[in-house]
Amino acid sequence: EDQVTQSPEALRLQEGESSSLNCSYTVSGLRGLFWYRQDPGKGPEFLFTLYSAGEEKEKERLKATLTKKESFLHITAPKPEDSATYLCAPGGSNYKLTFGKGTLLTVNP
Amino acid sequence: NAGVTQTPKFRILKIGQSMTLQCTQDMNHNYMYWYRQDPGMGLKLIYYSVGAGITDKGEVPNGYNVSRSTTEDFPLRLELAAPSQTSVYFCASSYAPGVGTNEKLFFGSGTQLSVL
């Protein structure tokens, strides 16, 4: 059974304080690891897809990396508008996504 | 662009009532999905469709039914609502899985359902 664990469950940062979110996964036949951002009262919004170990992708203050067992979402010099829940979702060989519970990020000004 | 549109945004049902959650997309996507999101839990797949006339069960299909008569619409039917179906429901669509960035999901804004 595909499994995914995100840590920490919640993270509170000061504006400008860099940190990382973790996504550990066990998936049969990984075909892609997806990161989504979810704002309160809204649906998730796509951020990145990573396909192979060693791959990195960047968008503004966010950088996602992938190993064979984990993915990290690095947040550099965050701003209050980066506050959201970040969801990790590995996709297996069955072409379905398994979503983690998410990390609630709060960035204080 | 409207993207994925869900209605209603909020609904309160009594135990045993039935209702249909509406979902429509204007991106000509083949794949459509219904997820539920409970507090502190990950999104769980209820049903999905790979095209008009084709649907299949996800992880948590019990108590729900779907149909896909057109590419654009994918309604979710709740029969005999139960308190365990209290949740936020998200509809999503994608071009196709396993096709590079075309497999990313586009989500609607959700329907918050309470069964009392």
PDB file of C-alpha atoms in Angstrom:
ATOM      1  CA  GLU A   1       0.000   0.000   0.000  1.00  0.00           C
ATOM      2  CA  ASP A   2       1.298   3.420  -0.955  1.00  0.00           C
ATOM      3  CA  GLN A   3       2.089   5.614   2.041  1.00  0.00           C
ATOM      4  CA  VAL A   4       3.205   9.204   2.541  1.00  0.00           C
ATOM      5  CA  THR A   5       4.167  11.096   5.705  1.00  0.00           C
ATOM      6  CA  GLN A   6       4.689  14.832   5.881  1.00  0.00           C
ATOM      7  CA  SER A   7       6.568  16.590   8.655  1.00  0.00           C
ATOM      8  CA  PRO A   8       6.271  18.740  10.571  1.00  0.00           C
ATOM      9  CA  GLU A   9       2.477  18.932  10.808  1.00  0.00           C
ATOM     10  CA  ALA A  10       2.761  22.664  11.478  1.00  0.00           C
ATOM     11  CA  LEU A  11       5.603  25.141  11.168  1.00  0.00           C
ATOM     12  CA  ARG A  12       5.712  28.724  12.302  1.00  0.00           C
ATOM     13  CA  LEU A  13       8.448  30.985  10.888  1.00  0.00           C
ATOM     14  CA  GLN A  14       9.409  34.598  11.102  1.00  0.00           C
ATOM     15  CA  GLU A  15       9.552  36.494   7.836  1.00  0.00           C
ATOM     16  CA  GLY A  16      12.950  35.825   6.267  1.00  0.00           C
ATOM     17  CA  GLU A  17      13.613  32.665   8.324  1.00  0.00           C
ATOM     18  CA  SER A  18      14.384  29.834   5.877  1.00  0.00           C
ATOM     19  CA  SER A  19      13.351  26.237   6.539  1.00  0.00           C
ATOM     20  CA  SER A  20      12.376  22.937   4.906  1.00  0.00           C
ATOM     21  CA  LEU A  21       9.319  20.711   4.800  1.00  0.00           C
ATOM     22  CA  ASN A  22       9.707  16.948   4.508  1.00  0.00           C
ATOM     23  CA  CYS A  23       7.714  14.339   2.595  1.00  0.00           C
ATOM     24  CA  SER A  24       8.622  10.674   3.123  1.00  0.00           C
ATOM     25  CA  TYR A  25       6.968   8.160   0.832  1.00  0.00           C
ATOM     26  CA  THR A  26       6.635   4.489   0.027  1.00  0.00           C
ATOM     27  CA  VAL A  27       5.139   4.044  -3.409  1.00  0.00           C
ATOM     28  CA  SER A  28       5.163   1.174  -5.851  1.00  0.00           C
ATOM     29  CA  GLY A  29       6.585   2.345  -9.140  1.00  0.00           C
ATOM     30  CA  LEU A  30       6.913   6.071  -8.468  1.00  0.00           C
ATOM     31  CA  ARG A  31       6.102   7.974 -11.613  1.00  0.00           C
ATOM     32  CA  GLY A  32       6.123  11.454 -10.109  1.00  0.00           C
ATOM     33  CA  LEU A  33       6.085  13.365  -6.825  1.00  0.00           C
ATOM     34  CA  PHE A  34       3.694  16.319  -6.765  1.00  0.00           C
ATOM     35  CA  TRP A  35       3.639  19.344  -4.484  1.00  0.00           C
ATOM     36  CA  TYR A  36       0.495  21.438  -4.060  1.00  0.00           C
ATOM     37  CA  ARG A  37      -0.289  24.563  -2.066  1.00  0.00           C
ATOM     38  CA  GLN A  38      -3.681  24.938  -0.370  1.00  0.00           C
ATOM     39  CA  ASP A  39      -5.004  28.210   1.007  1.00  0.00           C
ATOM     40  CA  PRO A  40      -7.845  28.191   3.579  1.00  0.00           C
ATOM     41  CA  GLY A  41     -11.237  27.581   1.978  1.00  0.00           C
ATOM     42  CA  LYS A  42      -9.749  26.806  -1.434  1.00  0.00           C
ATOM     43  CA  GLY A  43      -8.744  23.822  -3.484  1.00  0.00           C
ATOM     44  CA  PRO A  44      -5.107  22.760  -3.801  1.00  0.00           C
ATOM     45  CA  GLU A  45      -3.014  24.540  -6.417  1.00  0.00           C
ATOM     46  CA  PHE A  46      -0.224  22.795  -8.317  1.00  0.00           C
ATOM     47  CA  LEU A  47       3.366  23.809  -7.563  1.00  0.00           C
ATOM     48  CA  PHE A  48       5.828  21.186  -8.848  1.00  0.00           C
ATOM     49  CA  THR A  49       6.274  17.705 -10.210  1.00  0.00           C
ATOM     50  CA  LEU A  50       9.543  15.823  -9.677  1.00  0.00           C
ATOM     51  CA  TYR A  51      10.202  12.669 -11.645  1.00  0.00           C
ATOM     52  CA  SER A  52      13.594  11.269 -10.651  1.00  0.00           C
ATOM     53  CA  ALA A  53      16.000  11.243  -7.710  1.00  0.00           C
ATOM     54  CA  GLY A  54      18.295  14.250  -7.788  1.00  0.00           C
ATOM     55  CA  GLU A  55      15.836  16.438  -9.642  1.00  0.00           C
ATOM     56  CA  GLU A  56      15.223  19.970  -8.350  1.00  0.00           C
ATOM     57  CA  LYS A  57      12.652  22.593  -9.314  1.00  0.00           C
ATOM     58  CA  GLU A  58      12.321  26.194  -8.192  1.00  0.00           C
ATOM     59  CA  LYS A  59       9.569  28.773  -8.119  1.00  0.00           C
ATOM     60  CA  GLU A  60      10.184  32.122  -6.457  1.00  0.00           C
ATOM     61  CA  ARG A  61      11.159  31.336  -2.839  1.00  0.00           C
ATOM     62  CA  LEU A  62      10.355  27.623  -3.120  1.00  0.00           C
ATOM     63  CA  LYS A  63      12.651  24.809  -4.189  1.00  0.00           C
ATOM     64  CA  ALA A  64      11.603  21.164  -4.296  1.00  0.00           C
ATOM     65  CA  THR A  65      14.072  18.278  -4.287  1.00  0.00           C
ATOM     66  CA  LEU A  66      13.655  14.517  -4.579  1.00  0.00           C
ATOM     67  CA  THR A  67      15.488  11.425  -3.347  1.00  0.00           C
ATOM     68  CA  LYS A  68      14.422   7.779  -3.627  1.00  0.00           C
ATOM     69  CA  LYS A  69      12.548   7.945  -0.327  1.00  0.00           C
ATOM     70  CA  GLU A  70      11.941  11.629   0.402  1.00  0.00           C
ATOM     71  CA  SER A  71      11.141  14.994  -1.045  1.00  0.00           C
ATOM     72  CA  PHE A  72      11.921  18.328   0.516  1.00  0.00           C
ATOM     73  CA  LEU A  73      10.301  21.693  -0.035  1.00  0.00           C
ATOM     74  CA  HIS A  74      12.814  24.373   0.867  1.00  0.00           C
ATOM     75  CA  ILE A  75      11.497  27.838   1.611  1.00  0.00           C
ATOM     76  CA  THR A  76      14.059  30.627   1.394  1.00  0.00           C
ATOM     77  CA  ALA A  77      13.408  33.974   3.078  1.00  0.00           C
ATOM     78  CA  PRO A  78       9.647  33.356   3.325  1.00  0.00           C
ATOM     79  CA  LYS A  79       7.066  36.124   3.306  1.00  0.00           C
ATOM     80  CA  PRO A  80       3.661  36.175   5.027  1.00  0.00           C
ATOM     81  CA  GLU A  81       1.990  35.434   1.684  1.00  0.00           C
ATOM     82  CA  ASP A  82       3.744  32.039   1.683  1.00  0.00           C
ATOM     83  CA  SER A  83       1.504  31.011   4.584  1.00  0.00           C
ATOM     84  CA  ALA A  84      -0.572  28.012   3.455  1.00  0.00           C
ATOM     85  CA  THR A  85      -0.827  24.251   3.770  1.00  0.00           C
ATOM     86  CA  TYR A  86       1.650  22.413   1.542  1.00  0.00           C
ATOM     87  CA  LEU A  87       0.597  19.000   0.295  1.00  0.00           C
ATOM     88  CA  CYS A  88       2.851  16.271  -1.024  1.00  0.00           C
ATOM     89  CA  ALA A  89       1.426  13.583  -3.310  1.00  0.00           C
ATOM     90  CA  PRO A  90       3.471  10.759  -4.830  1.00  0.00           C
ATOM     91  CA  GLY A  91       1.959   9.100  -7.874  1.00  0.00           C
ATOM     92  CA  GLY A  92       2.430   5.362  -8.266  1.00  0.00           C
ATOM     93  CA  SER A  93       2.235   2.904 -11.096  1.00  0.00           C
ATOM     94  CA  ASN A  94      -1.550   2.752 -10.685  1.00  0.00           C
ATOM     95  CA  TYR A  95      -1.687   6.376 -11.922  1.00  0.00           C
ATOM     96  CA  LYS A  96      -3.341   7.554  -8.710  1.00  0.00           C
ATOM     97  CA  LEU A  97      -2.002  10.099  -6.245  1.00  0.00           C
ATOM     98  CA  THR A  98      -1.616   9.442  -2.519  1.00  0.00           C
ATOM     99  CA  PHE A  99      -1.882  12.742  -0.657  1.00  0.00           C
ATOM    100  CA  GLY A 100      -0.121  13.447   2.611  1.00  0.00           C
ATOM    101  CA  LYS A 101      -1.871  15.239   5.460  1.00  0.00           C
ATOM    102  CA  GLY A 102       0.061  18.404   4.702  1.00  0.00           C
ATOM    103  CA  THR A 103       2.240  20.879   6.560  1.00  0.00           C
ATOM    104  CA  LEU A 104       0.560  24.069   7.764  1.00  0.00           C
ATOM    105  CA  LEU A 105       3.061  26.873   7.308  1.00  0.00           C
ATOM    106  CA  THR A 106       2.572  30.202   9.050  1.00  0.00           C
ATOM    107  CA  VAL A 107       4.957  33.072   8.313  1.00  0.00           C
ATOM    108  CA  ASN A 108       4.763  35.951  10.744  1.00  0.00           C
ATOM    109  CA  PRO A 109       5.728  39.482   9.658  1.00  0.00           C
TER     110      PRO A 109
ATOM    111  CA  ASN B   1     -10.995  30.926 -17.636  1.00  0.00           C
ATOM    112  CA  ALA B   2     -13.417  29.313 -15.200  1.00  0.00           C
ATOM    113  CA  GLY B   3     -11.387  26.097 -14.754  1.00  0.00           C
ATOM    114  CA  VAL B   4     -13.185  23.664 -12.420  1.00  0.00           C
ATOM    115  CA  THR B   5     -16.476  24.895 -10.981  1.00  0.00           C
ATOM    116  CA  GLN B   6     -18.228  23.226  -8.050  1.00  0.00           C
ATOM    117  CA  THR B   7     -21.670  23.913  -6.669  1.00  0.00           C
ATOM    118  CA  PRO B   8     -22.921  24.375  -4.029  1.00  0.00           C
ATOM    119  CA  LYS B   9     -20.174  25.808  -1.800  1.00  0.00           C
ATOM    120  CA  PHE B  10     -21.966  24.879   1.427  1.00  0.00           C
ATOM    121  CA  ARG B  11     -24.753  22.481   2.257  1.00  0.00           C
ATOM    122  CA  ILE B  12     -26.357  21.047   5.376  1.00  0.00           C
ATOM    123  CA  LEU B  13     -28.177  17.737   5.033  1.00  0.00           C
ATOM    124  CA  LYS B  14     -30.259  15.729   7.437  1.00  0.00           C
ATOM    125  CA  ILE B  15     -29.430  12.057   7.951  1.00  0.00           C
ATOM    126  CA  GLY B  16     -31.027  10.002   5.201  1.00  0.00           C
ATOM    127  CA  GLN B  17     -31.385  12.846   2.691  1.00  0.00           C
ATOM    128  CA  SER B  18     -29.826  12.697  -0.744  1.00  0.00           C
ATOM    129  CA  MET B  19     -28.094  15.312  -2.850  1.00  0.00           C
ATOM    130  CA  THR B  20     -25.903  15.812  -5.885  1.00  0.00           C
ATOM    131  CA  LEU B  21     -22.675  17.788  -5.876  1.00  0.00           C
ATOM    132  CA  GLN B  22     -22.103  19.393  -9.243  1.00  0.00           C
ATOM    133  CA  CYS B  23     -18.739  19.696 -10.987  1.00  0.00           C
ATOM    134  CA  THR B  24     -17.970  21.088 -14.423  1.00  0.00           C
ATOM    135  CA  GLN B  25     -14.696  21.916 -16.175  1.00  0.00           C
ATOM    136  CA  ASP B  26     -14.039  23.942 -19.302  1.00  0.00           C
ATOM    137  CA  MET B  27     -10.494  22.753 -20.094  1.00  0.00           C
ATOM    138  CA  ASN B  28     -11.522  19.713 -22.172  1.00  0.00           C
ATOM    139  CA  HIS B  29      -9.782  17.416 -19.709  1.00  0.00           C
ATOM    140  CA  ASN B  30     -10.289  13.687 -20.082  1.00  0.00           C
ATOM    141  CA  TYR B  31      -9.739  12.797 -16.433  1.00  0.00           C
ATOM    142  CA  MET B  32     -11.950  13.940 -13.581  1.00  0.00           C
ATOM    143  CA  TYR B  33     -11.825  13.083  -9.885  1.00  0.00           C
ATOM    144  CA  TRP B  34     -13.767  13.427  -6.669  1.00  0.00           C
ATOM    145  CA  TYR B  35     -11.854  13.718  -3.396  1.00  0.00           C
ATOM    146  CA  ARG B  36     -12.936  14.248   0.166  1.00  0.00           C
ATOM    147  CA  GLN B  37     -10.822  16.043   2.762  1.00  0.00           C
ATOM    148  CA  ASP B  38     -11.426  15.501   6.454  1.00  0.00           C
ATOM    149  CA  PRO B  39      -9.753  17.687   9.104  1.00  0.00           C
ATOM    150  CA  GLY B  40      -6.152  16.606   9.672  1.00  0.00           C
ATOM    151  CA  MET B  41      -6.336  13.979   6.937  1.00  0.00           C
ATOM    152  CA  GLY B  42      -5.041  13.757   3.416  1.00  0.00           C
ATOM    153  CA  LEU B  43      -7.270  13.970   0.392  1.00  0.00           C
ATOM    154  CA  LYS B  44      -8.984  10.633  -0.263  1.00  0.00           C
ATOM    155  CA  LEU B  45     -10.102   9.605  -3.747  1.00  0.00           C
ATOM    156  CA  ILE B  46     -13.786   8.703  -3.958  1.00  0.00           C
ATOM    157  CA  TYR B  47     -14.352   8.107  -7.681  1.00  0.00           C
ATOM    158  CA  TYR B  48     -12.633   9.022 -10.908  1.00  0.00           C
ATOM    159  CA  SER B  49     -13.404   9.031 -14.609  1.00  0.00           C
ATOM    160  CA  VAL B  50     -11.081   8.636 -17.572  1.00  0.00           C
ATOM    161  CA  GLY B  51     -13.607   9.945 -20.074  1.00  0.00           C
ATOM    162  CA  ALA B  52     -17.294  10.263 -20.858  1.00  0.00           C
ATOM    163  CA  GLY B  53     -19.131   7.067 -19.958  1.00  0.00           C
ATOM    164  CA  ILE B  54     -16.240   5.570 -17.969  1.00  0.00           C
ATOM    165  CA  THR B  55     -15.993   5.736 -14.180  1.00  0.00           C
ATOM    166  CA  ASP B  56     -14.200   3.732 -11.514  1.00  0.00           C
ATOM    167  CA  LYS B  57     -13.976   3.504  -7.735  1.00  0.00           C
ATOM    168  CA  GLY B  58     -11.268   5.142  -5.678  1.00  0.00           C
ATOM    169  CA  GLU B  59     -10.272   4.466  -2.071  1.00  0.00           C
ATOM    170  CA  VAL B  60     -13.548   5.446  -0.349  1.00  0.00           C
ATOM    171  CA  PRO B  61     -16.507   4.920  -2.743  1.00  0.00           C
ATOM    172  CA  ASN B  62     -19.107   3.566  -0.311  1.00  0.00           C
ATOM    173  CA  GLY B  63     -22.196   5.765  -0.035  1.00  0.00           C
ATOM    174  CA  TYR B  64     -21.496   7.631  -3.270  1.00  0.00           C
ATOM    175  CA  ASN B  65     -22.320   7.314  -6.943  1.00  0.00           C
ATOM    176  CA  VAL B  66     -21.077   9.116 -10.032  1.00  0.00           C
ATOM    177  CA  SER B  67     -21.876   9.449 -13.701  1.00  0.00           C
ATOM    178  CA  ARG B  68     -20.019  11.016 -16.627  1.00  0.00           C
ATOM    179  CA  SER B  69     -22.293  11.677 -19.579  1.00  0.00           C
ATOM    180  CA  THR B  70     -20.198  14.515 -21.009  1.00  0.00           C
ATOM    181  CA  THR B  71     -16.522  15.505 -20.958  1.00  0.00           C
ATOM    182  CA  GLU B  72     -17.359  18.641 -18.983  1.00  0.00           C
ATOM    183  CA  ASP B  73     -19.549  17.336 -16.146  1.00  0.00           C
ATOM    184  CA  PHE B  74     -18.892  14.859 -13.339  1.00  0.00           C
ATOM    185  CA  PRO B  75     -21.605  14.975 -10.652  1.00  0.00           C
ATOM    186  CA  LEU B  76     -21.269  13.144  -7.331  1.00  0.00           C
ATOM    187  CA  ARG B  77     -24.424  11.687  -5.815  1.00  0.00           C
ATOM    188  CA  LEU B  78     -24.865  11.044  -2.093  1.00  0.00           C
ATOM    189  CA  GLU B  79     -27.640   8.612  -1.281  1.00  0.00           C
ATOM    190  CA  LEU B  80     -28.951   8.280   2.292  1.00  0.00           C
ATOM    191  CA  ALA B  81     -26.545  10.801   3.810  1.00  0.00           C
ATOM    192  CA  ALA B  82     -24.768   9.786   7.025  1.00  0.00           C
ATOM    193  CA  PRO B  83     -22.774  11.858   9.570  1.00  0.00           C
ATOM    194  CA  SER B  84     -19.600  10.080   8.370  1.00  0.00           C
ATOM    195  CA  GLN B  85     -20.018  11.900   5.054  1.00  0.00           C
ATOM    196  CA  THR B  86     -19.506  15.269   6.707  1.00  0.00           C
ATOM    197  CA  SER B  87     -16.446  16.569   4.884  1.00  0.00           C
ATOM    198  CA  VAL B  88     -15.119  18.985   2.291  1.00  0.00           C
ATOM    199  CA  TYR B  89     -15.467  17.617  -1.216  1.00  0.00           C
ATOM    200  CA  PHE B  90     -13.159  18.602  -4.052  1.00  0.00           C
ATOM    201  CA  CYS B  91     -13.585  17.942  -7.717  1.00  0.00           C
ATOM    202  CA  ALA B  92     -10.468  17.939  -9.901  1.00  0.00           C
ATOM    203  CA  SER B  93      -9.540  17.404 -13.502  1.00  0.00           C
ATOM    204  CA  SER B  94      -6.428  16.704 -15.528  1.00  0.00           C
ATOM    205  CA  TYR B  95      -5.487  16.130 -19.134  1.00  0.00           C
ATOM    206  CA  ALA B  96      -4.099  12.653 -18.423  1.00  0.00           C
ATOM    207  CA  PRO B  97      -1.862  10.954 -15.843  1.00  0.00           C
ATOM    208  CA  GLY B  98       1.612   9.950 -16.848  1.00  0.00           C
ATOM    209  CA  VAL B  99       1.874  12.615 -19.512  1.00  0.00           C
ATOM    210  CA  GLY B 100       4.420  14.999 -18.058  1.00  0.00           C
ATOM    211  CA  THR B 101       3.094  18.277 -16.742  1.00  0.00           C
ATOM    212  CA  ASN B 102      -0.277  17.559 -18.377  1.00  0.00           C
ATOM    213  CA  GLU B 103      -1.033  15.242 -15.498  1.00  0.00           C
ATOM    214  CA  LYS B 104      -1.210  17.981 -12.890  1.00  0.00           C
ATOM    215  CA  LEU B 105      -4.588  18.285 -11.241  1.00  0.00           C
ATOM    216  CA  PHE B 106      -6.755  21.406 -11.351  1.00  0.00           C
ATOM    217  CA  PHE B 107      -9.049  21.605  -8.340  1.00  0.00           C
ATOM    218  CA  GLY B 108     -12.352  23.321  -7.745  1.00  0.00           C
ATOM    219  CA  SER B 109     -12.905  25.455  -4.671  1.00  0.00           C
ATOM    220  CA  GLY B 110     -14.734  22.724  -2.775  1.00  0.00           C
ATOM    221  CA  THR B 111     -18.116  21.961  -1.243  1.00  0.00           C
ATOM    222  CA  GLN B 112     -18.381  21.938   2.530  1.00  0.00           C
ATOM    223  CA  LEU B 113     -21.029  19.393   3.502  1.00  0.00           C
ATOM    224  CA  SER B 114     -22.440  18.792   6.972  1.00  0.00           C
ATOM    225  CA  VAL B 115     -24.758  15.879   7.712  1.00  0.00           C
ATOM    226  CA  LEU B 116     -26.698  16.321  10.935  1.00  0.00           C
TER     227      LEU B 116
END
